[in-house]
PDB file of C-alpha atoms in Angstrom:
ATOM      1  CA  UNK A  89      -8.917 -35.070  17.900  1.00 48.00           C
ATOM      2  CA  UNK A  90      -5.210 -35.018  18.775  1.00 49.00           C
ATOM      3  CA  UNK A  91      -3.633 -31.797  19.948  1.00 49.00           C
ATOM      4  CA  UNK A  92       0.030 -30.887  19.738  1.00 46.00           C
ATOM      5  CA  UNK A  93       0.313 -31.329  23.491  1.00 46.00           C
ATOM      6  CA  UNK A  94      -0.737 -34.982  23.124  1.00 51.00           C
ATOM      7  CA  UNK A  95       2.024 -35.779  20.628  1.00 57.00           C
ATOM      8  CA  UNK A  96       5.351 -35.675  22.424  1.00 64.00           C
ATOM      9  CA  UNK A  97       8.211 -35.807  19.951  1.00 75.00           C
ATOM     10  CA  UNK A  98      11.260 -33.636  20.512  1.00 82.00           C
ATOM     11  CA  UNK A  99      11.950 -30.824  18.095  1.00 87.00           C
ATOM     12  CA  UNK A 100      15.426 -30.723  16.543  1.00 88.00           C
ATOM     13  CA  UNK A 101      17.738 -28.897  18.947  1.00 90.00           C
ATOM     14  CA  UNK A 102      19.503 -27.055  16.114  1.00 93.00           C
ATOM     15  CA  UNK A 103      18.069 -25.501  12.937  1.00 94.00           C
ATOM     16  CA  UNK A 104      17.878 -28.024  10.104  1.00 95.00           C
ATOM     17  CA  UNK A 105      19.723 -26.526   7.144  1.00 95.00           C
ATOM     18  CA  UNK A 106      20.478 -29.561   4.970  1.00 96.00           C
ATOM     19  CA  UNK A 107      17.925 -31.365   2.847  1.00 96.00           C
ATOM     20  CA  UNK A 108      19.410 -34.794   3.595  1.00 96.00           C
ATOM     21  CA  UNK A 109      19.188 -34.210   7.342  1.00 96.00           C
ATOM     22  CA  UNK A 110      15.574 -33.007   7.125  1.00 96.00           C
ATOM     23  CA  UNK A 111      14.583 -36.033   5.041  1.00 96.00           C
ATOM     24  CA  UNK A 112      16.241 -38.412   7.511  1.00 95.00           C
ATOM     25  CA  UNK A 113      14.532 -36.780  10.496  1.00 94.00           C
ATOM     26  CA  UNK A 114      11.167 -36.800   8.706  1.00 94.00           C
ATOM     27  CA  UNK A 115      11.324 -40.587   8.234  1.00 93.00           C
ATOM     28  CA  UNK A 116      10.781 -40.932  11.996  1.00 90.00           C
ATOM     29  CA  UNK A 117       7.569 -38.874  11.733  1.00 90.00           C
ATOM     30  CA  UNK A 118       5.930 -40.340   8.611  1.00 88.00           C
ATOM     31  CA  UNK A 119       3.150 -42.001  10.616  1.00 90.00           C
ATOM     32  CA  UNK A 120       2.659 -39.114  13.067  1.00 89.00           C
ATOM     33  CA  UNK A 121      -0.509 -37.040  12.951  1.00 87.00           C
ATOM     34  CA  UNK A 122      -0.250 -33.461  11.679  1.00 79.00           C
ATOM     35  CA  UNK A 123      -0.498 -32.385  15.324  1.00 83.00           C
ATOM     36  CA  UNK A 124       3.108 -33.562  15.845  1.00 89.00           C
ATOM     37  CA  UNK A 125       5.095 -30.354  16.258  1.00 90.00           C
ATOM     38  CA  UNK A 126       8.296 -31.887  14.884  1.00 92.00           C
ATOM     39  CA  UNK A 127       6.447 -33.169  11.792  1.00 92.00           C
ATOM     40  CA  UNK A 128       4.901 -29.739  11.277  1.00 91.00           C
ATOM     41  CA  UNK A 129       8.350 -28.082  11.480  1.00 94.00           C
ATOM     42  CA  UNK A 130      10.028 -30.635   9.228  1.00 95.00           C
ATOM     43  CA  UNK A 131       7.260 -30.440   6.617  1.00 95.00           C
ATOM     44  CA  UNK A 132       7.743 -26.677   6.368  1.00 95.00           C
ATOM     45  CA  UNK A 133      11.531 -26.865   6.294  1.00 96.00           C
ATOM     46  CA  UNK A 134      11.459 -29.592   3.629  1.00 96.00           C
ATOM     47  CA  UNK A 135       9.386 -27.368   1.317  1.00 96.00           C
ATOM     48  CA  UNK A 136      11.911 -24.575   1.808  1.00 95.00           C
ATOM     49  CA  UNK A 137      15.019 -26.752   1.411  1.00 96.00           C
ATOM     50  CA  UNK A 138      13.665 -28.501  -1.693  1.00 94.00           C
ATOM     51  CA  UNK A 139      12.834 -25.164  -3.330  1.00 93.00           C
ATOM     52  CA  UNK A 140      16.291 -23.865  -2.408  1.00 89.00           C
ATOM     53  CA  UNK A 141      17.922 -27.020  -3.769  1.00 86.00           C
ATOM     54  CA  UNK A 142      15.965 -26.801  -7.043  1.00 81.00           C
ATOM     55  CA  UNK A 143      16.963 -23.167  -7.580  1.00 79.00           C
ATOM     56  CA  UNK A 144      20.653 -23.950  -6.937  1.00 72.00           C
ATOM     57  CA  UNK A 145      20.624 -26.700  -9.553  1.00 65.00           C
ATOM     58  CA  UNK A 146      18.853 -24.535 -12.119  1.00 65.00           C
ATOM     59  CA  UNK A 147      21.367 -21.734 -11.674  1.00 62.00           C
ATOM     60  CA  UNK A 148      18.881 -19.445  -9.904  1.00 53.00           C
TER      61      UNK A 148
END
C-alpha cells in the first residue's frame, strides 16, 4: 500500500481558483495513486470549481 509520504509531488504553491488551471494541473496527476497529496487536493478543488462554474452559468 502506498502512503502519502511515498508519493512526492509538490502541492500548488498558491490556491487554485480557476477551473482551467485545476484541470491543467490535474493532467499531470491522472496516473498517480489516490495517496498523491496533490491529486487529492486537485480532485477536491475540481469538484468545488465545477459546481461553482455550473451555478454561475445557470444564473444561481
